[in-house]
PDB file of C-alpha atoms and ligand atoms in Angstrom:
ATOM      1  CA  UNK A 591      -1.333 -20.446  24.915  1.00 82.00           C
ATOM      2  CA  UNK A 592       2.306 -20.174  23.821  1.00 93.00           C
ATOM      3  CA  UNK A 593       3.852 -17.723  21.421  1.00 96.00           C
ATOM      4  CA  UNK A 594       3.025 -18.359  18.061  1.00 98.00           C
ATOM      5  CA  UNK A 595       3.976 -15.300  15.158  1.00 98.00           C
ATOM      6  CA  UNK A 596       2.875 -16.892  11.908  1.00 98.00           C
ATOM      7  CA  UNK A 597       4.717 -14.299   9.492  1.00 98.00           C
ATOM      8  CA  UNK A 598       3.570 -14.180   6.275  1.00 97.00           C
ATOM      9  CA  UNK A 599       5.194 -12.180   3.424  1.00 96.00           C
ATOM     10  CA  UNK A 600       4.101 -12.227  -0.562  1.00 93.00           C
ATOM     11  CA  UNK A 601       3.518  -9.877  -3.626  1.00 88.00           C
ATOM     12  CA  UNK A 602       0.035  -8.957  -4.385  1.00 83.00           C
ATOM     13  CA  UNK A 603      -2.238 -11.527  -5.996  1.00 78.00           C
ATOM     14  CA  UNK A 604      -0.781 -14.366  -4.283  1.00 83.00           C
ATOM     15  CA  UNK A 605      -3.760 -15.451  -1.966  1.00 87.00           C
ATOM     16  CA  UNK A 606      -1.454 -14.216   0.739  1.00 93.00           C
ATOM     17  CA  UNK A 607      -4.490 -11.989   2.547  1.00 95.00           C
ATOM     18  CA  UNK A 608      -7.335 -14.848   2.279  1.00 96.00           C
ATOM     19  CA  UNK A 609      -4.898 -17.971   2.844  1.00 97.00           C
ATOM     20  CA  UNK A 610      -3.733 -15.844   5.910  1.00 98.00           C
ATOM     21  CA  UNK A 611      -7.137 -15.120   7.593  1.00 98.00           C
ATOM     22  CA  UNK A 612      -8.050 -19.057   6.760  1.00 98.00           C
ATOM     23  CA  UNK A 613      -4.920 -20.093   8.513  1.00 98.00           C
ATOM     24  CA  UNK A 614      -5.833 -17.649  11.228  1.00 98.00           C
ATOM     25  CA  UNK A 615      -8.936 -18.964  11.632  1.00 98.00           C
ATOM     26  CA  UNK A 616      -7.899 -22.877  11.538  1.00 98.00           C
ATOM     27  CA  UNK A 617      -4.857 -21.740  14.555  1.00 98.00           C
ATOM     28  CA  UNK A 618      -7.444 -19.910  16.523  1.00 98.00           C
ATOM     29  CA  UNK A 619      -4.903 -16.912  16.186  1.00 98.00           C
ATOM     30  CA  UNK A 620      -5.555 -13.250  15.880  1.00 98.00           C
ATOM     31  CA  UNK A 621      -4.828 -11.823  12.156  1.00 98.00           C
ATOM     32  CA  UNK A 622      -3.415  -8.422  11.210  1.00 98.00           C
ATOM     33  CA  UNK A 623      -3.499  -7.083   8.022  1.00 98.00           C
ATOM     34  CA  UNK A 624      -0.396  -4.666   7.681  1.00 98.00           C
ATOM     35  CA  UNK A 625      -1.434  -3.672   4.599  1.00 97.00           C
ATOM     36  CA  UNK A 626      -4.364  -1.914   5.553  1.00 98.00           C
ATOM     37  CA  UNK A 627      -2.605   0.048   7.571  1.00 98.00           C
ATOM     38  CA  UNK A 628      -0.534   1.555   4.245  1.00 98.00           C
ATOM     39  CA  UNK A 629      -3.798   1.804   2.954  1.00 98.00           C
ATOM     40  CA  UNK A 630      -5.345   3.917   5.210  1.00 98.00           C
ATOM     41  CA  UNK A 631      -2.474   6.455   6.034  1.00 98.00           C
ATOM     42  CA  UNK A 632      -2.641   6.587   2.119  1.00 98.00           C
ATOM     43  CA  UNK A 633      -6.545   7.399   2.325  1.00 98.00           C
ATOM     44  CA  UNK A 634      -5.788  10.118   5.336  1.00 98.00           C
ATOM     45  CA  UNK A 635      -3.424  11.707   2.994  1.00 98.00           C
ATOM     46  CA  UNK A 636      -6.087  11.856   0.197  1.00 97.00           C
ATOM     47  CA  UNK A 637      -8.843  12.903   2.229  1.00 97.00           C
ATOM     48  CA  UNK A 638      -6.901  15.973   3.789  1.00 96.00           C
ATOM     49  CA  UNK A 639      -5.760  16.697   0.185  1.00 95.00           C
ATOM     50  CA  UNK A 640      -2.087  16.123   1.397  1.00 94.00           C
ATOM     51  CA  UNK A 641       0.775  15.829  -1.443  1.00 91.00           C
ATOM     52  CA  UNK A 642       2.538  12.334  -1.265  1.00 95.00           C
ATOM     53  CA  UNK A 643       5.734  14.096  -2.106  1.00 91.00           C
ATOM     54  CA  UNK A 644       6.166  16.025   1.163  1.00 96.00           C
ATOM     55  CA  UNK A 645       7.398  13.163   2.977  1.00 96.00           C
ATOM     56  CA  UNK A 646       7.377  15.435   6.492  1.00 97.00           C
ATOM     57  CA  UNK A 647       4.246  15.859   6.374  1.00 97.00           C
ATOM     58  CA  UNK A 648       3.073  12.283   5.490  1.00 98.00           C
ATOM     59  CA  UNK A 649       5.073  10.698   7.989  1.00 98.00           C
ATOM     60  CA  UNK A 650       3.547  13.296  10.234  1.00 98.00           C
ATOM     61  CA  UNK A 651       0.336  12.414   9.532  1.00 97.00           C
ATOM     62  CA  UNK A 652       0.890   8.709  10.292  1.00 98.00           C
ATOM     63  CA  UNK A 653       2.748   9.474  13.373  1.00 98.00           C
ATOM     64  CA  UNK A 654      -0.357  11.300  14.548  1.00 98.00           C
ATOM     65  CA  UNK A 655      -3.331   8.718  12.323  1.00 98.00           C
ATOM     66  CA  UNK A 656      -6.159   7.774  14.723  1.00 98.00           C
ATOM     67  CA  UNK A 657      -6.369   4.241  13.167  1.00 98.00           C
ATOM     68  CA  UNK A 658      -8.758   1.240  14.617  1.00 98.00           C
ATOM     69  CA  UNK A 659      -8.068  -1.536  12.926  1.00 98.00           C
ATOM     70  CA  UNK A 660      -9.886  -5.238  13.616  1.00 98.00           C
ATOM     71  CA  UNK A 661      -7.512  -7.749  14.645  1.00 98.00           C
ATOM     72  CA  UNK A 662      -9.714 -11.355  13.534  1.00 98.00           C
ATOM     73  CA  UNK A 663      -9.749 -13.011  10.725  1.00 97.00           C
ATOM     74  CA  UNK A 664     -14.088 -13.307  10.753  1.00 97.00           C
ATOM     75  CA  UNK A 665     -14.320  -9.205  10.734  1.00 95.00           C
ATOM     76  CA  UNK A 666     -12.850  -6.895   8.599  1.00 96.00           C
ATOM     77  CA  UNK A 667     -12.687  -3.256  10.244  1.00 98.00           C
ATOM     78  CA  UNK A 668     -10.493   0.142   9.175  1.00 98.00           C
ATOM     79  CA  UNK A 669     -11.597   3.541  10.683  1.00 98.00           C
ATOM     80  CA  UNK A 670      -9.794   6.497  10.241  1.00 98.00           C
ATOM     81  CA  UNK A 671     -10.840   9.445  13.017  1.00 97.00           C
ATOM     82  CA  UNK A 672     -13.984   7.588  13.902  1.00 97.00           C
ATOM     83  CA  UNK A 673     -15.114   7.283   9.961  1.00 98.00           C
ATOM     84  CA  UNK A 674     -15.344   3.455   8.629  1.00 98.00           C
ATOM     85  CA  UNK A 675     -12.941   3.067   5.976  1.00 98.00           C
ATOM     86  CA  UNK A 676     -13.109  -0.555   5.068  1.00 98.00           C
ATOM     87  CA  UNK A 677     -14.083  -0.582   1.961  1.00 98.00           C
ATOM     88  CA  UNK A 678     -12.567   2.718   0.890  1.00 98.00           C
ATOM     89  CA  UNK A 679      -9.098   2.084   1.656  1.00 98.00           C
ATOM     90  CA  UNK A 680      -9.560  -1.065  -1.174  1.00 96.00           C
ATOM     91  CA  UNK A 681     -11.176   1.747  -4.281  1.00 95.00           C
ATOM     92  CA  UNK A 682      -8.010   1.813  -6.889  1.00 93.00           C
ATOM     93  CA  UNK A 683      -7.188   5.098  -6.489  1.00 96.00           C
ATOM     94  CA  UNK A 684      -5.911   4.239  -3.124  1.00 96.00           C
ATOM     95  CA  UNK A 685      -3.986   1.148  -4.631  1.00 93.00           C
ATOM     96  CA  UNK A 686      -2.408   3.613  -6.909  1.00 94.00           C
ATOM     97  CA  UNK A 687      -1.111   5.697  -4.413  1.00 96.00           C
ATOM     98  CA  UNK A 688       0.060   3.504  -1.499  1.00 96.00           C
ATOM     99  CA  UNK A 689       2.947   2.657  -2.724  1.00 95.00           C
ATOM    100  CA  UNK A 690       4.337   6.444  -2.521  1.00 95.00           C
ATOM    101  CA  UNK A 691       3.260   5.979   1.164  1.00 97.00           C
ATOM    102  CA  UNK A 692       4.894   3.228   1.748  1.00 97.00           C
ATOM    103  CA  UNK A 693       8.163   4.061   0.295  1.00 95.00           C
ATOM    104  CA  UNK A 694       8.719   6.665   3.237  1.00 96.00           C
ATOM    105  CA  UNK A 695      10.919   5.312   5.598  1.00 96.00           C
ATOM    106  CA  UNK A 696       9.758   7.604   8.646  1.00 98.00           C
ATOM    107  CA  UNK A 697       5.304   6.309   7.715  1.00 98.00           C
ATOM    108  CA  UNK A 698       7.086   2.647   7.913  1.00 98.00           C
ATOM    109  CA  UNK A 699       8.849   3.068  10.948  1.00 98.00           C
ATOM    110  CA  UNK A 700       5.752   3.989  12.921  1.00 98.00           C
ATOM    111  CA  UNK A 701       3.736   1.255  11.472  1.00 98.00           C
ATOM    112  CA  UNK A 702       6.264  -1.357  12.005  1.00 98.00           C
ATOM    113  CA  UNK A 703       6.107   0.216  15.700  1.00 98.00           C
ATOM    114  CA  UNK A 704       2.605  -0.137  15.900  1.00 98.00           C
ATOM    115  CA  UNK A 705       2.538  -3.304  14.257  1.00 98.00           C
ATOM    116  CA  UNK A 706       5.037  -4.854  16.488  1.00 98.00           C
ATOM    117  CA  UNK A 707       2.697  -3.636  19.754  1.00 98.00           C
ATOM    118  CA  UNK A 708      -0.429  -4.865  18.446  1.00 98.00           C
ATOM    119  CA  UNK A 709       1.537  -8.051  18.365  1.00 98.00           C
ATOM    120  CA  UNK A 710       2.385  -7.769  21.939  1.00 98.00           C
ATOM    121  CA  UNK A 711      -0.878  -7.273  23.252  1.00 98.00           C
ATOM    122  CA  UNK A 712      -2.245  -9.921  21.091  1.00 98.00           C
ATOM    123  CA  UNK A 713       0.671 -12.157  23.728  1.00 98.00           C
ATOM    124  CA  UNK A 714       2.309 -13.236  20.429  1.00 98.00           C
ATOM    125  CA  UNK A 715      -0.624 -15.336  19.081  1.00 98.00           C
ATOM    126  CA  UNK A 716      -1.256 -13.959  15.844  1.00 98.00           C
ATOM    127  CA  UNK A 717      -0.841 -14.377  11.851  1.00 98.00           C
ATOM    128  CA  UNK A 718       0.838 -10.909  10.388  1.00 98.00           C
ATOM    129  CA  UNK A 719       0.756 -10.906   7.134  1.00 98.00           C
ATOM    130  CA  UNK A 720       2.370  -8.156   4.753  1.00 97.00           C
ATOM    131  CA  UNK A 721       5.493  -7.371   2.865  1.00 95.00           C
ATOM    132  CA  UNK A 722       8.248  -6.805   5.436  1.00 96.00           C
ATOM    133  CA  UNK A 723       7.208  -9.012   8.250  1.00 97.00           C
ATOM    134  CA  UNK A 724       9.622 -11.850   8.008  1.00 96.00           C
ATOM    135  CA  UNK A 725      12.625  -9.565   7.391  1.00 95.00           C
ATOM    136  CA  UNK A 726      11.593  -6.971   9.930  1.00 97.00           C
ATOM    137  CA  UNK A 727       8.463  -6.878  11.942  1.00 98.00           C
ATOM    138  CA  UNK A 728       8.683 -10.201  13.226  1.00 98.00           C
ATOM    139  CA  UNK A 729      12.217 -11.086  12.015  1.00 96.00           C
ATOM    140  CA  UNK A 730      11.943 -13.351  15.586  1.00 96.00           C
ATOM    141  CA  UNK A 731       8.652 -15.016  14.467  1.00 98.00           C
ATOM    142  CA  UNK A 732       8.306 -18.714  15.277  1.00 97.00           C
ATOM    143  CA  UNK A 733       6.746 -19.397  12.017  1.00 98.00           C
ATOM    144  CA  UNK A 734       7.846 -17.310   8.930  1.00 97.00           C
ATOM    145  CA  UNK A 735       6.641 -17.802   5.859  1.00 97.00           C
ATOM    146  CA  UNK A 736       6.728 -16.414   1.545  1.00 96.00           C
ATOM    147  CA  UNK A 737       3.276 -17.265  -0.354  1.00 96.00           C
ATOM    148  CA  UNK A 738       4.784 -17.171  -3.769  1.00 93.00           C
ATOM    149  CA  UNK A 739       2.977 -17.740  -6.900  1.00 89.00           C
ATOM    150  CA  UNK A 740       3.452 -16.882 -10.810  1.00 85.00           C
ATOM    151  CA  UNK A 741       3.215 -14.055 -12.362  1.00 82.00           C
ATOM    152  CA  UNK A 742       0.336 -15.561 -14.682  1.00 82.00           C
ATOM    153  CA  UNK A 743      -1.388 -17.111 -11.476  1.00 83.00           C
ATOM    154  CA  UNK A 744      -1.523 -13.831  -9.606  1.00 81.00           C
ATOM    155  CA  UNK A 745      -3.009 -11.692 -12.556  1.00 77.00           C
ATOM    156  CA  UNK A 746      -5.671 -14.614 -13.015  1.00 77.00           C
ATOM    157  CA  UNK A 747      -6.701 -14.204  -9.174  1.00 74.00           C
ATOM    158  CA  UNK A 748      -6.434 -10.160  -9.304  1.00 69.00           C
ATOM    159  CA  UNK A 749      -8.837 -10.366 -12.558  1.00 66.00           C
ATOM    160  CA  UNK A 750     -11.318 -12.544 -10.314  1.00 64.00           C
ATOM    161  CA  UNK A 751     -11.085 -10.358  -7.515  1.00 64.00           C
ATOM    162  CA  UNK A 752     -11.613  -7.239 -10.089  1.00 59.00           C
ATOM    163  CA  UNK A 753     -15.040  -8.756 -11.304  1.00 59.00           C
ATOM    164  CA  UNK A 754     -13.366  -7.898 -14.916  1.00 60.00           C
ATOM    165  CA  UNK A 755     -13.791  -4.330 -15.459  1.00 66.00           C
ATOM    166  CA  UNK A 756     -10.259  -3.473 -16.620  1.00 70.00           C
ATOM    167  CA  UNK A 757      -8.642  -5.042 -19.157  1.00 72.00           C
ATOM    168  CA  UNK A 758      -5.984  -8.075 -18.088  1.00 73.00           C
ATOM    169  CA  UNK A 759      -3.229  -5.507 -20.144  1.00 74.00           C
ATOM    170  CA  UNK A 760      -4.516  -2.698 -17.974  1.00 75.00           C
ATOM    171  CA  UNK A 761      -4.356  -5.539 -14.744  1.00 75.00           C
ATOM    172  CA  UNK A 762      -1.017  -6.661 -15.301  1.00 74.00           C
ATOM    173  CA  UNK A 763       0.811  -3.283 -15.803  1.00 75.00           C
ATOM    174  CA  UNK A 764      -0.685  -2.238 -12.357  1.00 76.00           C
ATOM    175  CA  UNK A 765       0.383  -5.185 -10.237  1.00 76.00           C
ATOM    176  CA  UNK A 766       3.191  -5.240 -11.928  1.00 77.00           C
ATOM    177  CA  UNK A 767       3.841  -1.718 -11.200  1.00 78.00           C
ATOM    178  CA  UNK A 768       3.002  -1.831  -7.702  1.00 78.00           C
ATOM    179  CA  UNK A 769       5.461  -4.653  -7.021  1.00 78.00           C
ATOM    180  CA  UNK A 770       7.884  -3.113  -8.582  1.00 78.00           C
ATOM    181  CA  UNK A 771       7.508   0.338  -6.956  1.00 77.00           C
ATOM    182  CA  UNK A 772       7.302  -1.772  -3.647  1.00 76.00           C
ATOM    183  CA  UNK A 773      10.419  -4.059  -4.128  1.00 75.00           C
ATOM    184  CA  UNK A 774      12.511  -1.127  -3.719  1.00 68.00           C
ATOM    185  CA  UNK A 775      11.542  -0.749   0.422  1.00 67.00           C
ATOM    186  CA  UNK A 776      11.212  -4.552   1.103  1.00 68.00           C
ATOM    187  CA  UNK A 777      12.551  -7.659  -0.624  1.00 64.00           C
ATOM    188  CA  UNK A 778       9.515 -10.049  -0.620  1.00 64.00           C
ATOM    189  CA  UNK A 779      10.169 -11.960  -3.927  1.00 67.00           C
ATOM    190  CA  UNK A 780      12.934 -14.045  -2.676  1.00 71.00           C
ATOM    191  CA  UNK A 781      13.055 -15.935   0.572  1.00 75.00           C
ATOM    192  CA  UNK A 782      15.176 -14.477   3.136  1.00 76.00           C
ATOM    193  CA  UNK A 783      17.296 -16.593   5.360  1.00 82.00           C
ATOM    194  CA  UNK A 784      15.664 -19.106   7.125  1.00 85.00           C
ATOM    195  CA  UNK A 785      11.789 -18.292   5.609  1.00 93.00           C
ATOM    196  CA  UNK A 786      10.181 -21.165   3.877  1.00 95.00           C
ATOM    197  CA  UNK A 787       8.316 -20.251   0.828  1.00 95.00           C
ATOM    198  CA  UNK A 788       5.412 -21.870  -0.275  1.00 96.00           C
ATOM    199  CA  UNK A 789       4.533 -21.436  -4.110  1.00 95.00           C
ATOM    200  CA  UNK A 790       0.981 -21.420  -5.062  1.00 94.00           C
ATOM    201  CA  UNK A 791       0.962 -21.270  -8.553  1.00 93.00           C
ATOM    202  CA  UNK A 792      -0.201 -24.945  -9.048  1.00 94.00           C
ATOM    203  CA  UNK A 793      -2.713 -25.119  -5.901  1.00 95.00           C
ATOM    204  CA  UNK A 794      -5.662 -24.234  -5.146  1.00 94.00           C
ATOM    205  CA  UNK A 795      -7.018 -22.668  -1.959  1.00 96.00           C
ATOM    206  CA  UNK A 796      -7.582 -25.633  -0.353  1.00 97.00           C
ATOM    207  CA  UNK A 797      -3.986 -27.085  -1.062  1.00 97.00           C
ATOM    208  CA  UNK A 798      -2.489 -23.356  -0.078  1.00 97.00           C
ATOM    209  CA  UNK A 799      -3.780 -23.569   3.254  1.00 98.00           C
ATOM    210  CA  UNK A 800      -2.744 -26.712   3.790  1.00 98.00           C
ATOM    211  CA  UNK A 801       0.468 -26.287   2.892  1.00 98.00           C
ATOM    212  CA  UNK A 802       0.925 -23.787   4.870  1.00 98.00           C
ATOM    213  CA  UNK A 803      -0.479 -25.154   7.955  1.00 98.00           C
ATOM    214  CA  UNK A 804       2.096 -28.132   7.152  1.00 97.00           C
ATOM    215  CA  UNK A 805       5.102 -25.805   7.559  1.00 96.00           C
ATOM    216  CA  UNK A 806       3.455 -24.488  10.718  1.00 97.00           C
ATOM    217  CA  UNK A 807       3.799 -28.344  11.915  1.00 95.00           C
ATOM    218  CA  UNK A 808       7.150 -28.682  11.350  1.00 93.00           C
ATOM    219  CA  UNK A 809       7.823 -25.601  12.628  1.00 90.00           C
ATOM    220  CA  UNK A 810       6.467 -25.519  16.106  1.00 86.00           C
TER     221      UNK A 810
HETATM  222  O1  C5P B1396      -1.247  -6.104   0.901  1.00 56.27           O
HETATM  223  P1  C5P B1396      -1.784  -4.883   0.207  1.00 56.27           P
HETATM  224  O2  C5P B1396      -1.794  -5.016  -1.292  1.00 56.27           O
HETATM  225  O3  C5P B1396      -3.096  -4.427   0.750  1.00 56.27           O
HETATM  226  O4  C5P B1396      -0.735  -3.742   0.567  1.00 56.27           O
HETATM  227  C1  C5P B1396      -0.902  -2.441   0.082  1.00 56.27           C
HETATM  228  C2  C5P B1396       0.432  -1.748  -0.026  1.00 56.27           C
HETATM  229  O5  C5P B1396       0.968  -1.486   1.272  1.00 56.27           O
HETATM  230  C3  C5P B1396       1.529  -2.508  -0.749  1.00 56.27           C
HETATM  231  O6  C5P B1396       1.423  -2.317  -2.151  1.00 56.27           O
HETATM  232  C4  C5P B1396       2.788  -1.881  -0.168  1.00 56.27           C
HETATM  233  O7  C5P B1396       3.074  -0.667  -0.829  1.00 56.27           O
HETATM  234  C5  C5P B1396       2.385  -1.552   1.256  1.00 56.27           C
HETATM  235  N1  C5P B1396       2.839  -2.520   2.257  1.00 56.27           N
HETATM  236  C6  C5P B1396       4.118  -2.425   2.733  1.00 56.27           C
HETATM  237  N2  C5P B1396       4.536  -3.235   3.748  1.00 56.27           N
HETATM  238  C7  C5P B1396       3.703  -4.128   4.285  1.00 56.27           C
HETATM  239  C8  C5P B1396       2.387  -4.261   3.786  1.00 56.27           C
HETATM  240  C9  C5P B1396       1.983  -3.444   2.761  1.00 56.27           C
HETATM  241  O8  C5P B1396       4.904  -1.605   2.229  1.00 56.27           O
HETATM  242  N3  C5P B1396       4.122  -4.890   5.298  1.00 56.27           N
END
């Protein structure tokens, strides 16, 4: 088929990663998860007992990760030198850490390099979602796209998600933590020239998908 990038950019709690893989699914397109990829350069670091704050040898270490990665929507896959990280590279003390990986420019270039070839061999048919993919991954994206949603919306989901073992205090102050450590590298709470945002506060999953699949419509 044709080219189609569906670009997907949001802060954490918005539905972004499930409403992504559905819309995946629906467009017959491959999915990539960008995040995951933060995530498990952050769990490398961990595992080899690296400190975050030498930022040569953390973007070293991505430079050289051995990273598989699944590229559907139906099957979720990390490994990390052979080792099966999926469920790993979710454990909090990985969310509390990715964000110091993230946050170094020379880790993001070679991910957004990576990124951008898996999207290439994939002949442009694929949903990316992330944080930087409508500003700079796939600035060129035919489809590009902010899931938005309310503060109070996204801590409800998170605390689903969570299975309520923390406290929704304890919640909030890490979301909004992580966002805010993460703002400073990409601007994902506003909707950068030509990206249409679609706010799912006041929908449900259902209506999210849908929405989005209507600006995919217009779009292409
Ligand atoms: O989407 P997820 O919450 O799994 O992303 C984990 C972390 O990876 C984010 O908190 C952010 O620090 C980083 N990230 C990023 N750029 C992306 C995707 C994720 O900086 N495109």
């Amino acid at each position: 088929g044709r080219p189609l990038v569906v670009a997907i950019d949001g802060p954490s709690g918005s539905g972004k990663s499930s409403v992504s893989k559905e819309v995946a699914r629906r467009l017959r397109l491959a999915y990539l998860d960008t995040g995951a990829m933060y995530r498990a350069v952050t769990w490398d670091c961990l595992d080899r007992e690296l400190g975050l704050g030498d930022s040569a040898l953390v973007e070293a270490s991505a430079r050289a990760l051995d990273l598989e990665l699944s590229t559907s929507a139906d099957f979720e896959y990390v490994a990390v030198r052979g080792q099966d990280v999926t469920a790993a590279i979710r454990e909090p003390r990985i969310s509390a850490s990715v964000s110091a990986v993230a946050t170094n420019l020379g880790v993001r270039d070679e991910l957004i390099r990576r990124q951008r070839a898996l999207i290439a061999a994939h002949g442009r048919r694929m949903v990316v979602e992330g944080r930087d993919i409508t500003t700079v991954v796939a600035r060129d994206a035919e489809v590009r796209l902010l899931l938005t949603a309310s503060e109070e919306a996204r801590m409800r989901r998170r605390g689903l998600q969570l299975g309520g073992t923390q406290t929704a205090e304890q919640l909030v102050q890490q979301v909004v933590e992580r966002d805010a450590r993460d703002s400073t590298v990409a601007s994902f709470t506003q909707a950068a020239d030509g990206v249409y945002t679609v706010d799912s506060s006041d929908l449900d999953f259902e209506e999210t998908v849908s929405a989005v699949l209507d600006v995919v419509q217009a779009a292409v």
